[in-house]
Amino acid sequence: MMQKIRIGIVGYGNLGKGAELAVKHNPDMELVAVFSRRHLTETNSGVPAVFLADVANYREKVDVMLLCGGSATDLVEQGPQLAALFNTVDSFDTHAKIPGYFATMDQVAKEAGTVATISVGWDPGLFSLNRLLAGAVLPQGTDYTFWGKGVSQGHSDALRHVPGVKEAKQYTIPREAIVSAVRSGQNPASSSAESHIRDCYVVAQPGADLAAIETKIKTMPHYFAGYETHVTFLSEEEFQANHTGIPHGGVVLRSGKTSPAVGHVIEFGLKLDSNPEFTSSVLVAYARATYRLAQHKFTGACTVFDIPFAWLSPKSGEELRRELL
Amino acid sequence: MMQKIRIGIVGYGNLGKGAELAVKHNPDMELVAVFSRRHLTETNSGVPAVFLADVANYREKVDVMLLCGGSATDLVEQGPQLAALFNTVDSFDTHAKIPGYFATMDQVAKEAGTVATISVGWDPGLFSLNRLLAGAVLPQGTDYTFWGKGVSQGHSDALRHVPGVKEAKQYTIPREAIVSAVRSGQNPASSSAESHIRDCYVVAQPGADLAAIETKIKTMPHYFAGYETHVTFLSEEEFQANHTGIPHGGVVLRSGKTSPAVGHVIEFGLKLDSNPEFTSSVLVAYARATYRLAQHKFTGACTVFDIPFAWLSPKSGEELRRELL
Ligand SMILES: NC(=O)c1ccc[n+]([C@@H]2O[C@H](COP(=O)([O-])OP(=O)(O)OC[C@H]3O[C@@H](n4cnc5c(N)ncnc54)[C@H](OP(=O)(O)O)[C@@H]3O)[C@@H](O)[C@H]2O)c1
Ligand SMILES: NC(=O)c1ccc[n+]([C@@H]2O[C@H](COP(=O)([O-])OP(=O)(O)OC[C@H]3O[C@@H](n4cnc5c(N)ncnc54)[C@H](OP(=O)(O)O)[C@@H]3O)[C@@H](O)[C@H]2O)c1
């Protein structure tokens, strides 16, 4: 048996706990420790919980660090700090800031002699890969992305800030008629608001004015105004019973032509019972590729676009060609 | 403007004609010539048609040669001959022979200092990529491939060999109930015969015994016996009006779990009005990657598994990160 790839996890939220599960499904890897800014007393799997300030002690003990902090505030700080010490994989998803984050991580990683694989997950991540592939194969065409059915954390947070709301969850649902139109080769012009429905489940504070809450939600700019929005009030018990999961998914489609009457549709879709468990499984597969990049003396930042799929798999090139091609 | 990638096409059948169209959609490429074993007088696009025996004269004039011959007999001969002279991309799809073909092409290309990208297309090709990706992300899971709705050339040929048959086409159709079961996270155990319907459209010779033809088809071993097979007889006019296209497509799914009650489904699907026009569009995208591999001094054989997606696109890494990630 070859030496296992030694994995560390930084940040013990949804993604960090998902990564802890995902490493177990990969016999060529072992989890060394979970690093947190909090003083955790234990982890679900029993691996040591280490205070993040002590992470530098693990330089020789961890091959790839999975950065599982939030994109908004954690990764912009932790990314460069950790890329200076370790090979890293993260799921940075603040779209507009990706070029800047890439540049910073690239510089830090090149100086440190490490590999920093950024923006891994499903969107950005697997969805991005499919946009690239479909665009390269069908240069003449139109891209579509539909999200859901799934929980939008940002919209759920927005609901919880409405006065009178105790607990809430928002599901984004693609409009089936538009998805079907794209699948059948039509090219409907439609905005995100026309393509998605926002379905809200709200537990109100006792005595709250439900009509006022509903109006406040449906007219909230940026989040709900302009969208077909449904609001359902329910009891705390019903909420706990049916709305604590974090499912998500969606589809990326490209509809294109190779000659005037000859069209094609390329579709990639995900149906995920748990957004963080799936996302962290993608991180773990890219940890394997990151390890191999480091072994090949690559240094600097890279993205899913730069990594051949062969490096994601524990199988040899020969096995892959025989079994999967 | 940078120097364009100079493309040659070997073999002027369905795929060769599709490649001729596809190159036009890629402004960073130009088509130099079509090479054929036949003495062709002209091509659809007006590029020169060159007798294949003269191909060596084009060594300095073509950057990447697209090998569009048939897998059964053409590529096994032409592949090694042409890889000794040019960087090549082919769509070799005789599954059981891929390891041997890879080894031969690898040796020839390494000796000649060329790149040979083999087995490019949609299956093998894009479907294979998705099997690899999904398996790496969800190590605990089951793969499914459904083909169709589309024309099976092999089964159509088999129909045409039945006595009394003048013209015929066979469509492979996936059984929707099984595809839906997989999509909903169930893991139905089902053979190819259980998952697909074979739909045959047959023009009979005048006076032929239709019942006998139908029985002969439905009991044909390897091809139709064991499958739900439908046979429809039609006139030559109806056949010409409705059954001359070569549509195809299908879906690759992986259904897997990350914890006991948490499942996910990854799906990649194609709906193609023309199998050869789409397949050759994939070849052309991989010609760009093959050109870049050659520029980076790589030599030998490779497959879609070995090529990062960034190399398929004419865009720079920076553009790709900004626009598609
Ligand atoms: N690319 C994609 O497809 C994709 C998909 C999903 C998510 N993401 C990204 O993943 C990021 C992380 O998502 P997440 O769901 O894991 O976020 P999260 O649960 O909020 O965790 C983020 C961080 O918050 C801290 N934390 C967690 N639980 C805490 C608690 N009870 N008290 C105090 N602090 C706590 C943890 O750091 P410490 O342990 O250090 O305190 C953790 O690393 C998101 O921001 C998003 O950018 C990307
Ligand atoms: N990987 C994938 O997803 C995928 C998908 C589809 C197909 N394929 C592969 O592509 C291969 C080629 O498919 P195809 O549909 O292009 O086959 P095709 O039309 O039969 O052409 C094969 C060769 O036959 C010769 N030819 C064509 N028309 C002819 C004619 N009228 N008379 C005499 N010779 C003729 C041509 O060579 P000359 O010009 O030299 O005579 C041509 O290169 C298939 O064998 C299959 O292996 C792969």
mmCIF file with all atom_site columns, N, CA and C in Angstrom, chain B residues 83-112:
data_model
loop_
_atom_site.group_PDB
_atom_site.id
_atom_site.type_symbol
_atom_site.label_atom_id
_atom_site.label_alt_id
_atom_site.label_comp_id
_atom_site.label_asym_id
_atom_site.label_entity_id
_atom_site.label_seq_id
_atom_site.pdbx_PDB_ins_code
_atom_site.Cartn_x
_atom_site.Cartn_y
_atom_site.Cartn_z
_atom_site.occupancy
_atom_site.B_iso_or_equiv
_atom_site.pdbx_formal_charge
_atom_site.auth_seq_id
_atom_site.auth_comp_id
_atom_site.auth_asym_id
_atom_site.auth_atom_id
_atom_site.pdbx_PDB_model_num
ATOM 1  N N  . ALA B 1 83  ? -0.030  9.011  -37.235 1.00 0.00 ? 83  ALA B N  1
ATOM 2  C CA . ALA B 1 83  ? 0.617   9.515  -36.012 1.00 0.00 ? 83  ALA B CA 1
ATOM 3  C C  . ALA B 1 83  ? 2.138   9.576  -36.189 1.00 0.00 ? 83  ALA B C  1
ATOM 4  N N  . ALA B 1 84  ? 2.659   8.814  -37.143 1.00 0.00 ? 84  ALA B N  1
ATOM 5  C CA . ALA B 1 84  ? 4.104   8.879  -37.427 1.00 0.00 ? 84  ALA B CA 1
ATOM 6  C C  . ALA B 1 84  ? 4.468   10.168 -38.154 1.00 0.00 ? 84  ALA B C  1
ATOM 7  N N  . LEU B 1 85  ? 3.459   10.858 -38.696 1.00 0.00 ? 85  LEU B N  1
ATOM 8  C CA . LEU B 1 85  ? 3.702   12.072 -39.487 1.00 0.00 ? 85  LEU B CA 1
ATOM 9  C C  . LEU B 1 85  ? 3.119   13.339 -38.879 1.00 0.00 ? 85  LEU B C  1
ATOM 10 N N  . PHE B 1 86  ? 1.992   13.188 -38.158 1.00 0.00 ? 86  PHE B N  1
ATOM 11 C CA . PHE B 1 86  ? 1.231   14.361 -37.699 1.00 0.00 ? 86  PHE B CA 1
ATOM 12 C C  . PHE B 1 86  ? 0.774   14.196 -36.248 1.00 0.00 ? 86  PHE B C  1
ATOM 13 N N  . ASN B 1 87  ? 0.436   15.313 -35.627 1.00 0.00 ? 87  ASN B N  1
ATOM 14 C CA . ASN B 1 87  ? -0.381  15.256 -34.414 1.00 0.00 ? 87  ASN B CA 1
ATOM 15 C C  . ASN B 1 87  ? -1.775  14.837 -34.866 1.00 0.00 ? 87  ASN B C  1
ATOM 16 N N  . THR B 1 88  ? -2.401  13.930 -34.124 1.00 0.00 ? 88  THR B N  1
ATOM 17 C CA . THR B 1 88  ? -3.690  13.397 -34.577 1.00 0.00 ? 88  THR B CA 1
ATOM 18 C C  . THR B 1 88  ? -4.740  13.437 -33.465 1.00 0.00 ? 88  THR B C  1
ATOM 19 N N  . VAL B 1 89  ? -5.993  13.473 -33.907 1.00 0.00 ? 89  VAL B N  1
ATOM 20 C CA . VAL B 1 89  ? -7.136  13.269 -33.002 1.00 0.00 ? 89  VAL B CA 1
ATOM 21 C C  . VAL B 1 89  ? -8.049  12.276 -33.701 1.00 0.00 ? 89  VAL B C  1
ATOM 22 N N  . ASP B 1 90  ? -8.491  11.240 -32.991 1.00 0.00 ? 90  ASP B N  1
ATOM 23 C CA . ASP B 1 90  ? -9.419  10.290 -33.618 1.00 0.00 ? 90  ASP B CA 1
ATOM 24 C C  . ASP B 1 90  ? -10.546 9.932  -32.663 1.00 0.00 ? 90  ASP B C  1
ATOM 25 N N  . SER B 1 91  ? -11.528 9.202  -33.198 1.00 0.00 ? 91  SER B N  1
ATOM 26 C CA . SER B 1 91  ? -12.692 8.828  -32.375 1.00 0.00 ? 91  SER B CA 1
ATOM 27 C C  . SER B 1 91  ? -12.804 7.320  -32.229 1.00 0.00 ? 91  SER B C  1
ATOM 28 N N  . PHE B 1 92  ? -11.659 6.655  -32.135 1.00 0.00 ? 92  PHE B N  1
ATOM 29 C CA . PHE B 1 92  ? -11.621 5.184  -32.041 1.00 0.00 ? 92  PHE B CA 1
ATOM 30 C C  . PHE B 1 92  ? -12.581 4.680  -30.959 1.00 0.00 ? 92  PHE B C  1
ATOM 31 N N  . ASP B 1 93  ? -13.554 3.864  -31.346 1.00 0.00 ? 93  ASP B N  1
ATOM 32 C CA . ASP B 1 93  ? -14.575 3.481  -30.370 1.00 0.00 ? 93  ASP B CA 1
ATOM 33 C C  . ASP B 1 93  ? -14.796 1.982  -30.238 1.00 0.00 ? 93  ASP B C  1
ATOM 34 N N  . THR B 1 94  ? -13.853 1.174  -30.697 1.00 0.00 ? 94  THR B N  1
ATOM 35 C CA . THR B 1 94  ? -13.980 -0.273 -30.455 1.00 0.00 ? 94  THR B CA 1
ATOM 36 C C  . THR B 1 94  ? -13.475 -0.550 -29.039 1.00 0.00 ? 94  THR B C  1
ATOM 37 N N  . HIS B 1 95  ? -14.414 -0.554 -28.101 1.00 0.00 ? 95  HIS B N  1
ATOM 38 C CA . HIS B 1 95  ? -14.063 -0.497 -26.689 1.00 0.00 ? 95  HIS B CA 1
ATOM 39 C C  . HIS B 1 95  ? -12.980 -1.493 -26.268 1.00 0.00 ? 95  HIS B C  1
ATOM 40 N N  . ALA B 1 96  ? -13.170 -2.748 -26.627 1.00 0.00 ? 96  ALA B N  1
ATOM 41 C CA . ALA B 1 96  ? -12.255 -3.792 -26.143 1.00 0.00 ? 96  ALA B CA 1
ATOM 42 C C  . ALA B 1 96  ? -10.832 -3.598 -26.673 1.00 0.00 ? 96  ALA B C  1
ATOM 43 N N  . LYS B 1 97  ? -10.694 -2.885 -27.782 1.00 0.00 ? 97  LYS B N  1
ATOM 44 C CA . LYS B 1 97  ? -9.365  -2.722 -28.384 1.00 0.00 ? 97  LYS B CA 1
ATOM 45 C C  . LYS B 1 97  ? -8.679  -1.421 -27.997 1.00 0.00 ? 97  LYS B C  1
ATOM 46 N N  . ILE B 1 98  ? -9.319  -0.607 -27.156 1.00 0.00 ? 98  ILE B N  1
ATOM 47 C CA . ILE B 1 98  ? -8.730  0.698  -26.800 1.00 0.00 ? 98  ILE B CA 1
ATOM 48 C C  . ILE B 1 98  ? -7.352  0.547  -26.144 1.00 0.00 ? 98  ILE B C  1
ATOM 49 N N  . PRO B 1 99  ? -7.172  -0.356 -25.153 1.00 0.00 ? 99  PRO B N  1
ATOM 50 C CA . PRO B 1 99  ? -5.831  -0.444 -24.539 1.00 0.00 ? 99  PRO B CA 1
ATOM 51 C C  . PRO B 1 99  ? -4.734  -0.767 -25.550 1.00 0.00 ? 99  PRO B C  1
ATOM 52 N N  . GLY B 1 100 ? -5.006  -1.679 -26.466 1.00 0.00 ? 100 GLY B N  1
ATOM 53 C CA . GLY B 1 100 ? -4.009  -2.033 -27.478 1.00 0.00 ? 100 GLY B CA 1
ATOM 54 C C  . GLY B 1 100 ? -3.751  -0.885 -28.443 1.00 0.00 ? 100 GLY B C  1
ATOM 55 N N  . TYR B 1 101 ? -4.822  -0.220 -28.858 1.00 0.00 ? 101 TYR B N  1
ATOM 56 C CA . TYR B 1 101 ? -4.682  0.921  -29.782 1.00 0.00 ? 101 TYR B CA 1
ATOM 57 C C  . TYR B 1 101 ? -3.903  2.044  -29.108 1.00 0.00 ? 101 TYR B C  1
ATOM 58 N N  . PHE B 1 102 ? -4.193  2.287  -27.838 1.00 0.00 ? 102 PHE B N  1
ATOM 59 C CA . PHE B 1 102 ? -3.463  3.322  -27.096 1.00 0.00 ? 102 PHE B CA 1
ATOM 60 C C  . PHE B 1 102 ? -1.964  2.997  -27.093 1.00 0.00 ? 102 PHE B C  1
ATOM 61 N N  . ALA B 1 103 ? -1.637  1.743  -26.790 1.00 0.00 ? 103 ALA B N  1
ATOM 62 C CA . ALA B 1 103 ? -0.221  1.348  -26.697 1.00 0.00 ? 103 ALA B CA 1
ATOM 63 C C  . ALA B 1 103 ? 0.493   1.558  -28.036 1.00 0.00 ? 103 ALA B C  1
ATOM 64 N N  . THR B 1 104 ? -0.165  1.143  -29.131 1.00 0.00 ? 104 THR B N  1
ATOM 65 C CA . THR B 1 104 ? 0.442   1.312  -30.462 1.00 0.00 ? 104 THR B CA 1
ATOM 66 C C  . THR B 1 104 ? 0.634   2.797  -30.778 1.00 0.00 ? 104 THR B C  1
ATOM 67 N N  . MET B 1 105 ? -0.425  3.579  -30.591 1.00 0.00 ? 105 MET B N  1
ATOM 68 C CA . MET B 1 105 ? -0.352  5.008  -30.915 1.00 0.00 ? 105 MET B CA 1
ATOM 69 C C  . MET B 1 105 ? 0.681   5.704  -30.029 1.00 0.00 ? 105 MET B C  1
ATOM 70 N N  . ASP B 1 106 ? 0.771   5.283  -28.766 1.00 0.00 ? 106 ASP B N  1
ATOM 71 C CA . ASP B 1 106 ? 1.718   5.909  -27.845 1.00 0.00 ? 106 ASP B CA 1
ATOM 72 C C  . ASP B 1 106 ? 3.150   5.684  -28.332 1.00 0.00 ? 106 ASP B C  1
ATOM 73 N N  . GLN B 1 107 ? 3.428   4.452  -28.730 1.00 0.00 ? 107 GLN B N  1
ATOM 74 C CA . GLN B 1 107 ? 4.786   4.135  -29.184 1.00 0.00 ? 107 GLN B CA 1
ATOM 75 C C  . GLN B 1 107 ? 5.142   4.893  -30.461 1.00 0.00 ? 107 GLN B C  1
ATOM 76 N N  . VAL B 1 108 ? 4.228   4.860  -31.428 1.00 0.00 ? 108 VAL B N  1
ATOM 77 C CA . VAL B 1 108 ? 4.479   5.548  -32.704 1.00 0.00 ? 108 VAL B CA 1
ATOM 78 C C  . VAL B 1 108 ? 4.667   7.054  -32.464 1.00 0.00 ? 108 VAL B C  1
ATOM 79 N N  . ALA B 1 109 ? 3.776   7.634  -31.667 1.00 0.00 ? 109 ALA B N  1
ATOM 80 C CA . ALA B 1 109 ? 3.825   9.084  -31.469 1.00 0.00 ? 109 ALA B CA 1
ATOM 81 C C  . ALA B 1 109 ? 5.072   9.490  -30.696 1.00 0.00 ? 109 ALA B C  1
ATOM 82 N N  . LYS B 1 110 ? 5.458   8.691  -29.707 1.00 0.00 ? 110 LYS B N  1
ATOM 83 C CA . LYS B 1 110 ? 6.682   9.019  -28.950 1.00 0.00 ? 110 LYS B CA 1
ATOM 84 C C  . LYS B 1 110 ? 7.892   8.989  -29.869 1.00 0.00 ? 110 LYS B C  1
ATOM 85 N N  . GLU B 1 111 ? 7.946   7.964  -30.734 1.00 0.00 ? 111 GLU B N  1
ATOM 86 C CA . GLU B 1 111 ? 9.087   7.872  -31.655 1.00 0.00 ? 111 GLU B CA 1
ATOM 87 C C  . GLU B 1 111 ? 9.114   9.027  -32.646 1.00 0.00 ? 111 GLU B C  1
ATOM 88 N N  . ALA B 1 112 ? 7.908   9.440  -33.095 1.00 0.00 ? 112 ALA B N  1
ATOM 89 C CA . ALA B 1 112 ? 7.840   10.488 -34.115 1.00 0.00 ? 112 ALA B CA 1
ATOM 90 C C  . ALA B 1 112 ? 7.879   11.886 -33.509 1.00 0.00 ? 112 ALA B C  1
#
